[in-house]
XYZ file of N, CA, C and O in Angstrom:
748
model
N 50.982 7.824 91.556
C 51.117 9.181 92.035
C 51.457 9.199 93.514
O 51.160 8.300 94.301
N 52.123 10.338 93.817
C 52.514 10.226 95.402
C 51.901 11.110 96.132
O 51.724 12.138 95.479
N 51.419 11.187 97.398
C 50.458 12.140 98.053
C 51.152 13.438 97.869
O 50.561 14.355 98.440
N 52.447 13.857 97.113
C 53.332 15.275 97.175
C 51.963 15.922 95.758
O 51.214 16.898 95.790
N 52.136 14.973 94.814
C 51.096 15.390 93.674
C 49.645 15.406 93.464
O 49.075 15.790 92.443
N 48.975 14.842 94.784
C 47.903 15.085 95.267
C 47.279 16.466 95.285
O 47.983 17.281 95.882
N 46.187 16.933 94.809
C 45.537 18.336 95.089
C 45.241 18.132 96.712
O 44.717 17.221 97.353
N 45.804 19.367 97.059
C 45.940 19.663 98.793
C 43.950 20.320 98.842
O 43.511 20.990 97.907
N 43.134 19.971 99.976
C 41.892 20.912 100.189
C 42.488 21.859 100.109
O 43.694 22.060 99.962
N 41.231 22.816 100.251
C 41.371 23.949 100.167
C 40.618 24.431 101.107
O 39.507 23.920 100.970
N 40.640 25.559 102.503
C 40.035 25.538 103.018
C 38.755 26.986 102.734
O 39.061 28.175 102.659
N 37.889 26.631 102.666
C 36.790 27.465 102.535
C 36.182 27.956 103.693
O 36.142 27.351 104.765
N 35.647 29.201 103.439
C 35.329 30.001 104.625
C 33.836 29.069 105.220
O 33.428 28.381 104.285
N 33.255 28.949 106.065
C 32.304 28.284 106.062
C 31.062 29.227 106.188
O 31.026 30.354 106.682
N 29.856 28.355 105.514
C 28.675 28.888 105.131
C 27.568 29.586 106.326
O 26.969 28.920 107.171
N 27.478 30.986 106.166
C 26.513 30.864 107.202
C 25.002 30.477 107.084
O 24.226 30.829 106.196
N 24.755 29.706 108.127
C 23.571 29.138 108.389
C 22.391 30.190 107.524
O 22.828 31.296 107.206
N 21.298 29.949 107.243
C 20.394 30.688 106.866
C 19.159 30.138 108.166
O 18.874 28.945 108.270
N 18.532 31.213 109.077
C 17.899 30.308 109.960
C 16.189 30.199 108.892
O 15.623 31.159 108.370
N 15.791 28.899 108.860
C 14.840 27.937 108.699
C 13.334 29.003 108.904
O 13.069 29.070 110.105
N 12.113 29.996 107.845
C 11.422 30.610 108.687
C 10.495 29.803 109.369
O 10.276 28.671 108.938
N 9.839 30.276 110.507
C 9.302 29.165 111.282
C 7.940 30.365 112.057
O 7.982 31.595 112.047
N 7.079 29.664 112.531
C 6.066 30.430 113.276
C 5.411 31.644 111.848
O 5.165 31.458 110.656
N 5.329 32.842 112.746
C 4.632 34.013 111.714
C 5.346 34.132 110.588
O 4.672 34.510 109.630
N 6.723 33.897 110.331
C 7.103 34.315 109.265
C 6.796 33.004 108.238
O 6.782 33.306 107.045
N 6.580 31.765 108.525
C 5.933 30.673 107.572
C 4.505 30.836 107.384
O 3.970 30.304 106.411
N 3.871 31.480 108.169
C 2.113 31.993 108.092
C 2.218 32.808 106.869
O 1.600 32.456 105.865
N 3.218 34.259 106.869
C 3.042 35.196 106.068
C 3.534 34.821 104.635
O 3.005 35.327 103.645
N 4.653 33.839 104.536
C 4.730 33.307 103.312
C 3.675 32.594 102.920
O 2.781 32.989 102.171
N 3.756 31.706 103.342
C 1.986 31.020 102.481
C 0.820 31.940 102.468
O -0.017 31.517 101.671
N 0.576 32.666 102.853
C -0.452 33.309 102.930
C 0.285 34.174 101.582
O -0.014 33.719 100.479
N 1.297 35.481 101.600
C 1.701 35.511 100.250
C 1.388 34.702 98.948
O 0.873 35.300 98.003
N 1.720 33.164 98.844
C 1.745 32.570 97.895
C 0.174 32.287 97.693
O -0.452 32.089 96.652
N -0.212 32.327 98.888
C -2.086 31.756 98.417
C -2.661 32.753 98.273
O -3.814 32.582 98.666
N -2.409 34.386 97.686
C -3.083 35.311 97.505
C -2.490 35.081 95.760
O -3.355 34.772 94.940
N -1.459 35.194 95.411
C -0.628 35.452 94.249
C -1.384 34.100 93.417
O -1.513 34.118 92.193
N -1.709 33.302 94.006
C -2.536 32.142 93.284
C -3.820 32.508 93.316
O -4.398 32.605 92.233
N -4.228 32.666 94.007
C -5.740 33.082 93.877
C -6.030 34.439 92.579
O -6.813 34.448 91.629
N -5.254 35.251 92.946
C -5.169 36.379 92.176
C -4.927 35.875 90.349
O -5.415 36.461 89.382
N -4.082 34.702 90.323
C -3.917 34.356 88.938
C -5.029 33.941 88.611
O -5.655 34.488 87.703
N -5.501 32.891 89.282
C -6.622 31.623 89.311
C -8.125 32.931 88.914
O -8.945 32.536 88.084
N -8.295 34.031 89.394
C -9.129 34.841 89.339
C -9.050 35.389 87.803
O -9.912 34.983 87.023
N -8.090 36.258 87.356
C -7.808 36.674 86.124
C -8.053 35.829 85.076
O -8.719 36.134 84.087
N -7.448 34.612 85.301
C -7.687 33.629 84.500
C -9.341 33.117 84.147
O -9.846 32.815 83.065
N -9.861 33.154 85.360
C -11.408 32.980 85.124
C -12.317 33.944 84.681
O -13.408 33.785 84.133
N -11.595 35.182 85.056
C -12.112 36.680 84.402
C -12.054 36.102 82.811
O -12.987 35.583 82.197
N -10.533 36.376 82.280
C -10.503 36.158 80.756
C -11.378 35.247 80.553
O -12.332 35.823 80.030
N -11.686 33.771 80.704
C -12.292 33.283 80.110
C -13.359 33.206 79.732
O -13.912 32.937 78.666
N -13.831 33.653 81.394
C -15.636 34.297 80.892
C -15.909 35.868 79.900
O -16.927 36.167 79.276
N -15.021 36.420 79.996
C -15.024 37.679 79.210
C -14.570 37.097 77.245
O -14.696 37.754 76.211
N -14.123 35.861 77.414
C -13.629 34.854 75.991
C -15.245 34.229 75.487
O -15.876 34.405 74.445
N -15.454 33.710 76.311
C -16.898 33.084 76.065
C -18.234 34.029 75.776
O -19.282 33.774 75.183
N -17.756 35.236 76.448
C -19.108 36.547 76.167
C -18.701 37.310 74.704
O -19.569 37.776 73.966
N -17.680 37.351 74.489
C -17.063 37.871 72.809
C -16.066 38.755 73.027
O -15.501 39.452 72.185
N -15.826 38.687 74.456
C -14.469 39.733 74.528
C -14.589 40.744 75.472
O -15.441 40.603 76.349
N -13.850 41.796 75.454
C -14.008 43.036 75.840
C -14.511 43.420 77.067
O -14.702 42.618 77.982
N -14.787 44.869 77.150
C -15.270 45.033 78.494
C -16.917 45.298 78.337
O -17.046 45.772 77.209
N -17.789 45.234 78.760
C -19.328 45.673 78.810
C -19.718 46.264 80.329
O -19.269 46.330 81.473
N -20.762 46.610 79.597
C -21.774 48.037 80.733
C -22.171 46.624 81.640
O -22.308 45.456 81.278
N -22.261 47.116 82.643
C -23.010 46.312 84.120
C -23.399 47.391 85.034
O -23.422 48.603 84.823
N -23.668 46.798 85.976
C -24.644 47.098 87.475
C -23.580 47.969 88.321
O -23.961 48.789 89.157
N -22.210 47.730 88.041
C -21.284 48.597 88.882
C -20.983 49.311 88.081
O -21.225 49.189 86.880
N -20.090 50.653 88.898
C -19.535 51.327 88.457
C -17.631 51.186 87.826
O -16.619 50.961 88.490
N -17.811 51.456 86.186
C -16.348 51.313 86.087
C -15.710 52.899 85.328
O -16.321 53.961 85.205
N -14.314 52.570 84.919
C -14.017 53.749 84.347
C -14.636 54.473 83.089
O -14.340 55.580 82.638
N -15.364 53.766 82.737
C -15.982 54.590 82.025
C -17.506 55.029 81.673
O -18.111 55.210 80.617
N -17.884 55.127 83.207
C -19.065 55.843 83.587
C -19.049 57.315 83.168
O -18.004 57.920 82.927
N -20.412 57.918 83.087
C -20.065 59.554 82.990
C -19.966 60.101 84.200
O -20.627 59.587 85.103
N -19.308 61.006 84.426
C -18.700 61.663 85.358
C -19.175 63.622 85.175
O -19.561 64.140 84.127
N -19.005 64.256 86.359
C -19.424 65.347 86.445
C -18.277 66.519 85.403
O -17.181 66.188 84.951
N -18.683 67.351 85.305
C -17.329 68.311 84.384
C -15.913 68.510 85.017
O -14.825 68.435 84.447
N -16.214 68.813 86.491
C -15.663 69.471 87.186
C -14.620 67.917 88.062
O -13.465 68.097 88.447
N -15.030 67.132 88.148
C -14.741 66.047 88.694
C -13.794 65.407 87.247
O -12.736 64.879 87.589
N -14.062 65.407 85.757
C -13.440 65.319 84.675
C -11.766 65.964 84.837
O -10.648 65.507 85.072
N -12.545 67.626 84.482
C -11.333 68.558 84.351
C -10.092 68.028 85.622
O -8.913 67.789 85.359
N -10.698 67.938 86.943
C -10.348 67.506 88.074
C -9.001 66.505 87.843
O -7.904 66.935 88.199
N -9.128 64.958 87.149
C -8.614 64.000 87.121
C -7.565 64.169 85.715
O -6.575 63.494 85.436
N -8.153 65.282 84.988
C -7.370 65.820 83.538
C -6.022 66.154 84.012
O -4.913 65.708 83.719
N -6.508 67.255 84.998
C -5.361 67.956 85.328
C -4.181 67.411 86.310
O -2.999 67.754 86.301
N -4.994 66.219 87.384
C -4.177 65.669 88.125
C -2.874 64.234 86.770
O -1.673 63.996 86.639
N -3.957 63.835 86.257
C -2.802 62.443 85.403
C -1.612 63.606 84.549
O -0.397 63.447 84.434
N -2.742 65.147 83.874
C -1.237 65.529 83.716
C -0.208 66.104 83.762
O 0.627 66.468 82.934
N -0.382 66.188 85.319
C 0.761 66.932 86.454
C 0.498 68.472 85.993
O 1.456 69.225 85.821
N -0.805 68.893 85.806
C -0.948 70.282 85.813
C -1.487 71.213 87.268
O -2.149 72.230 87.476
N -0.712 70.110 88.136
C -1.730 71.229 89.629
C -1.320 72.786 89.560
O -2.128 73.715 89.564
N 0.239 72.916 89.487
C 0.829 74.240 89.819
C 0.275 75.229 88.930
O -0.128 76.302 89.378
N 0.219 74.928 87.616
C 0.006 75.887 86.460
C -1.485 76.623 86.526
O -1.867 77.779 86.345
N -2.159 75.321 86.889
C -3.845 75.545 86.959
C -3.681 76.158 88.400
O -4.459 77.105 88.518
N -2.805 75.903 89.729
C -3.171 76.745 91.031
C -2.902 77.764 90.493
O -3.904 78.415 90.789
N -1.962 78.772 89.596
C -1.237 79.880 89.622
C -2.083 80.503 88.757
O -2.058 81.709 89.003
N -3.111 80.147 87.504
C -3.739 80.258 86.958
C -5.084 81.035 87.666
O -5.488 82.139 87.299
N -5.623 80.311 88.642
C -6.409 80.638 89.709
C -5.894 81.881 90.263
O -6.630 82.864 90.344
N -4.703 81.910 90.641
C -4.315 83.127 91.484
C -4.628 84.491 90.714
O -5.079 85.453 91.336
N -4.285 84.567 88.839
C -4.216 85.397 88.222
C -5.628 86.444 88.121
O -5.799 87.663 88.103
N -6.750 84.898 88.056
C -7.680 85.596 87.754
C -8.145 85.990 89.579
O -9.199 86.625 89.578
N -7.828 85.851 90.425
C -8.392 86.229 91.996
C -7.543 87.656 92.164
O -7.962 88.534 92.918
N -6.518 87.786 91.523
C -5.454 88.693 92.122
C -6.407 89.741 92.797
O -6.426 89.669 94.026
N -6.977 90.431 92.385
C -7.668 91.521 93.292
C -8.014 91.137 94.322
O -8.116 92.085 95.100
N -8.327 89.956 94.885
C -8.870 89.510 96.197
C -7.698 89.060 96.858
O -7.590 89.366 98.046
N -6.609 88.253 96.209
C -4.957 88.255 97.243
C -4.326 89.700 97.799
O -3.917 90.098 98.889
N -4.463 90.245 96.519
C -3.442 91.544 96.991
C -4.322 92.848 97.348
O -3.761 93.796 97.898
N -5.317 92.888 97.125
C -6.593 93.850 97.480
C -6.704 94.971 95.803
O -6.089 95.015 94.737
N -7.722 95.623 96.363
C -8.037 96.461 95.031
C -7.125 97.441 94.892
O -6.779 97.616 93.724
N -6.572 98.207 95.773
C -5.772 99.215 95.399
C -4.448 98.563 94.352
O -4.029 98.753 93.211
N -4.246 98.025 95.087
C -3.000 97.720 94.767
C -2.790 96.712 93.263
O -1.803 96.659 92.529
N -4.349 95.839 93.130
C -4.704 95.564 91.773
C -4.914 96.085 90.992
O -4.659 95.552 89.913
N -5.499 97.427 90.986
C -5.663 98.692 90.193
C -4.601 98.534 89.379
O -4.780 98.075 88.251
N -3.045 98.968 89.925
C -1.949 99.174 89.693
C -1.195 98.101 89.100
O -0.561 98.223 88.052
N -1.273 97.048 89.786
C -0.143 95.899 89.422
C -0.694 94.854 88.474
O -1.912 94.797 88.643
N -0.492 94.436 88.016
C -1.108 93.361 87.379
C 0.106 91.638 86.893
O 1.050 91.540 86.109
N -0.231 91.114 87.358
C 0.411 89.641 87.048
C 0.323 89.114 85.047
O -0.556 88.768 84.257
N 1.741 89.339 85.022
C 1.690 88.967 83.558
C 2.177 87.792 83.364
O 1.593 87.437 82.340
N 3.041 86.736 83.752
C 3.375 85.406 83.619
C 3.875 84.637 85.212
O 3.618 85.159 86.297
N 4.556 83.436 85.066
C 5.011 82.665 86.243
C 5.374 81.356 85.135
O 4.909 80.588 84.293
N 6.830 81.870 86.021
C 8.156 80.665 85.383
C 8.097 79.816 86.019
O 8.869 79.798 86.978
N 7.291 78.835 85.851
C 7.167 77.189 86.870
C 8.260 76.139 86.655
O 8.113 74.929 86.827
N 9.533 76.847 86.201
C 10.670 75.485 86.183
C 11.111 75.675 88.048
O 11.251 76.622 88.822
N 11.188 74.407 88.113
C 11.265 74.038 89.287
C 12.309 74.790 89.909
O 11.954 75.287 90.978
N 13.644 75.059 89.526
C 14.738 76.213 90.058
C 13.956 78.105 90.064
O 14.199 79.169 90.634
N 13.131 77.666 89.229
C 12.393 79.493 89.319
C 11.234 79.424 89.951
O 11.115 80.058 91.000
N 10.525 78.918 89.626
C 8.981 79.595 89.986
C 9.077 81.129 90.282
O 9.105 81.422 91.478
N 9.105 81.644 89.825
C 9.002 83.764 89.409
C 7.691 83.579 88.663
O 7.326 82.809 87.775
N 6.856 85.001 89.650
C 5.816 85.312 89.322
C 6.016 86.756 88.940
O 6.135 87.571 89.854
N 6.058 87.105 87.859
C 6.414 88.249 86.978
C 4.759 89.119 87.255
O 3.600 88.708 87.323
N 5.555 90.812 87.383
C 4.105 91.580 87.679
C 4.833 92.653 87.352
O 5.950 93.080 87.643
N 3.508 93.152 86.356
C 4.135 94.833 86.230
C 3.201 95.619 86.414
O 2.111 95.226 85.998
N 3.238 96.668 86.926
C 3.471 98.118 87.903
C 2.959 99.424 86.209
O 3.585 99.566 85.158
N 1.826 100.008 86.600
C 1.815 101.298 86.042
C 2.591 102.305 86.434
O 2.396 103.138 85.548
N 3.387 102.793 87.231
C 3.829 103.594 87.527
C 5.333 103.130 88.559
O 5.361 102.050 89.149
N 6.569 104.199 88.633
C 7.375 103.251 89.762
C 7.216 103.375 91.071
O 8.080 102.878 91.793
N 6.126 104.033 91.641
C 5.932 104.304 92.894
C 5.243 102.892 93.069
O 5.879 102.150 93.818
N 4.344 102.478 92.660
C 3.557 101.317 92.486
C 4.468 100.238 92.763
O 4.293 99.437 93.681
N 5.547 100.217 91.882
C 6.409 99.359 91.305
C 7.211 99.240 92.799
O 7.166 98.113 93.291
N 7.778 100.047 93.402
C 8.575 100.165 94.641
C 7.980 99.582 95.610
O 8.511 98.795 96.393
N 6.374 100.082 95.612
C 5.432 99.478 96.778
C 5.299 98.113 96.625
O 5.062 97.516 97.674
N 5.396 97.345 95.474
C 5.318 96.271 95.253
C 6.467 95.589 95.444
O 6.152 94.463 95.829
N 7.747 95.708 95.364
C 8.773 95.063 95.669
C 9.222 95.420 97.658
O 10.183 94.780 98.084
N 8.465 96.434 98.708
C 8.532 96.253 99.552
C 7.594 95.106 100.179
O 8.063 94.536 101.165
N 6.453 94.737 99.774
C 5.322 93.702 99.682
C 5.597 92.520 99.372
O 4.917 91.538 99.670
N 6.928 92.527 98.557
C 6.846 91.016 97.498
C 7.054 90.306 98.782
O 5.945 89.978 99.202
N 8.355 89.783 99.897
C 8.176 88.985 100.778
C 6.982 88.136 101.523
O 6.850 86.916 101.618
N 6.137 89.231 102.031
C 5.195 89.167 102.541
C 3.770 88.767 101.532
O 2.874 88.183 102.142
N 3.543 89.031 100.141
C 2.796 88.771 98.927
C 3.246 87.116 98.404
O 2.530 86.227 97.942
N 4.787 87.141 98.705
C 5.071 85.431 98.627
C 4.628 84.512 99.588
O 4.286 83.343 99.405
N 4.668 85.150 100.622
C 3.972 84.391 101.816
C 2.827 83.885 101.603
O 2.647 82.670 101.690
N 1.630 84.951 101.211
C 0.238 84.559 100.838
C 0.178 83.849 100.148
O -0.376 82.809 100.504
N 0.623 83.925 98.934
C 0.775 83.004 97.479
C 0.789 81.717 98.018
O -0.133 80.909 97.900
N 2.226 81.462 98.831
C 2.612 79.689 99.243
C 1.529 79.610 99.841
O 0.721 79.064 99.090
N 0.950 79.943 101.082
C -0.355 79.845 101.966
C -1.387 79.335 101.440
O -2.018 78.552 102.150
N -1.866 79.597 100.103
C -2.904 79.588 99.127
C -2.491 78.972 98.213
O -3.459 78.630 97.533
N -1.421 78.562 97.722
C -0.984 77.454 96.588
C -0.269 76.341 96.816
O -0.094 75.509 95.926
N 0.383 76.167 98.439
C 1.055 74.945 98.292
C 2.541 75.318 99.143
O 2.527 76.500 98.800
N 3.443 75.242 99.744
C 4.804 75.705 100.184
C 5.562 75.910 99.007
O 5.675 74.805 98.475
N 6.062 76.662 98.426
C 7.166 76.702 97.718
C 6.856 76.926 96.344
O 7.703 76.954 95.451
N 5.676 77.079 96.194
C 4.913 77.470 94.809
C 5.605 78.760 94.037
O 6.067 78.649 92.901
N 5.619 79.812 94.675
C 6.118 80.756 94.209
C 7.469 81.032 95.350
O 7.301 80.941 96.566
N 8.909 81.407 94.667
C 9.976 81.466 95.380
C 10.329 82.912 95.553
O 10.871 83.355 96.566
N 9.916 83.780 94.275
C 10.155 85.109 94.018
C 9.196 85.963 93.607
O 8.154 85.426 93.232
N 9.269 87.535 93.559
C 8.364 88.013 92.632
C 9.011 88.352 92.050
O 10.155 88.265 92.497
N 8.835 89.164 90.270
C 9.640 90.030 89.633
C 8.877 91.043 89.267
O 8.104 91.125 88.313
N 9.199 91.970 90.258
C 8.490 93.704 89.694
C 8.939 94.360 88.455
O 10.070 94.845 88.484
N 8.225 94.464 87.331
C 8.624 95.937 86.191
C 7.893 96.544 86.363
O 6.748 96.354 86.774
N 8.641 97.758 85.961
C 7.886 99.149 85.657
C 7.207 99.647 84.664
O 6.899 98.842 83.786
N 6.905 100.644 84.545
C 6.200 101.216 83.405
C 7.246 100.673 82.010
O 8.455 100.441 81.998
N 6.381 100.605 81.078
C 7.019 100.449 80.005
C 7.666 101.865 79.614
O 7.272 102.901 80.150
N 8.772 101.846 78.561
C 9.306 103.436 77.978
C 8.001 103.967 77.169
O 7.315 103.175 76.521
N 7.673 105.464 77.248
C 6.658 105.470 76.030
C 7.650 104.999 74.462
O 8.872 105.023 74.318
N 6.607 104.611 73.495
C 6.896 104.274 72.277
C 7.832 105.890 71.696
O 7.680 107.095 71.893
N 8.676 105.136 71.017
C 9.731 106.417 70.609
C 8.870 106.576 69.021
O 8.775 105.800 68.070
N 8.280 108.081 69.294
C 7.869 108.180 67.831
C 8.507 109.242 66.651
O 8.867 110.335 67.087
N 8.632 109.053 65.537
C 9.263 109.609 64.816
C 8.598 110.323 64.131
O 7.786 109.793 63.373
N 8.747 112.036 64.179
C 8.020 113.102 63.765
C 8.667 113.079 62.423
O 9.422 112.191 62.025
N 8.144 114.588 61.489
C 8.611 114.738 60.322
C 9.711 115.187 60.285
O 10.210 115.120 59.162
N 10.287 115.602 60.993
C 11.996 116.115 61.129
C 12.454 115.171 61.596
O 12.019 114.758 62.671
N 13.561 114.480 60.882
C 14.433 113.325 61.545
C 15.559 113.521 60.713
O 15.392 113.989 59.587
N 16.776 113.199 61.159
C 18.374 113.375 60.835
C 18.498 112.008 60.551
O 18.509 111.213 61.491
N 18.619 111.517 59.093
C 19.099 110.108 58.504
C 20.074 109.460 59.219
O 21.095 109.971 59.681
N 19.743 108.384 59.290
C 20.954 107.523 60.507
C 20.371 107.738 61.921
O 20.676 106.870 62.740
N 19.828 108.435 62.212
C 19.229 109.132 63.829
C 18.431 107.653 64.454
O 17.780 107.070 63.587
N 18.419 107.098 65.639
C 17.709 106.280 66.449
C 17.211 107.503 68.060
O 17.074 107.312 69.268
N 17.110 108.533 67.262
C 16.284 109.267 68.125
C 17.047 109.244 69.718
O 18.101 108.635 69.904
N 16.591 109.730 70.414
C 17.121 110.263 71.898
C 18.320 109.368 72.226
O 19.414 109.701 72.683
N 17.845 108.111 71.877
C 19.062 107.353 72.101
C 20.456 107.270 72.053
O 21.199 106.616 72.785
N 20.901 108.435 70.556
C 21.509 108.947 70.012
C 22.739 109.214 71.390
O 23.830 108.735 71.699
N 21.872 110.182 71.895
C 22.728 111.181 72.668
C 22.755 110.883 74.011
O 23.380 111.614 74.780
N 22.242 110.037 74.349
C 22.308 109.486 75.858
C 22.066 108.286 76.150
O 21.708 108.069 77.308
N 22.174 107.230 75.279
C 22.437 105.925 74.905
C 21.085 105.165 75.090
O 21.011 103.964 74.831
């Protein structure tokens, strides 16, 4: 063969150095690795003595998870694992309402639901009357304010005021077949 048919190098970019760790950062690795061993070396001696006793977990001198616990400290940890803070804060609010918004104005209004999807949170309230109803939608700003204050920032984004319901349309003994009553004539 002639050096023309020879494979030519090739030149490669060259490697950068990796610098060597040295001082604190060789302390904090071993120290890493001699916790992660210890930690196995521990478990491992856990199981076995828990192998040799017949298994499982048993009652002792400390406290574990499944000590009894108070009601309130229960309900407490219920509601936190299952992401019920908002529902249970807003819940709270329903039954206080007379003490957020005062008595007059509880008289009148009353809180009937709250849309907790995260784009809504609307706290729905309806109004005996529309004067009520008006007073309550000049308030709502300032009534959202309190709410977040007392539940968290951003808990409630809106209110939604209704009014009186229509009275029930009732149907006397004179009625015109086909008839849907008042509606008829003024939609």
């Amino acid at each position: 063969m002639s050096e023309e048919n020879l494979p030519q190098p090739v030149d490669t970019p060259p490697v950068p150095s990796v610098p060597e760790p040295s001082g604190v950062d060789l302390a904090r690795v071993a120290l890493r690795a001699a916790k992660e061993q210890a930690k196995a070396k521990g478990a491992a001696a856990q199981q076995k003595k828990q192998a040799r006793r017949g298994g499982g977990l048993r009652s002792g001198a400390r406290a574990d998870g499944r000590d009894p616990m108070a009601l309130g400290a229960a309900i407490n940890r219920l509601i936190t694992e299952r992401g019920w803070e908002t529902p249970a804060a807003v819940g709270g609010v329903m039954g206080r309402w007379p003490q957020i918004v005062g008595e007059d104005l509880a008289k009148h209004c009353v809180p009937v639901k709250f849309d907790d999807e995260p784009d809504a949170r609307v706290l729905t309230v309806q109004c005996d009357s529309t004067a009520w109803a008006t007073q309550l939608r000049l308030l709502a700003p300032t009534l959202v304010a309190r709410l977040n204050e007392d539940l968290g920032h951003g808990t409630v984004r809106m209110i939604k005021v209704l009014g009186p319901g229509a009275p029930r349309r009732g149907y006397g003994p004179l009625r015109a077949p086909g008839s849907v009553g008042p509606g008829d004539t003024y939609g």
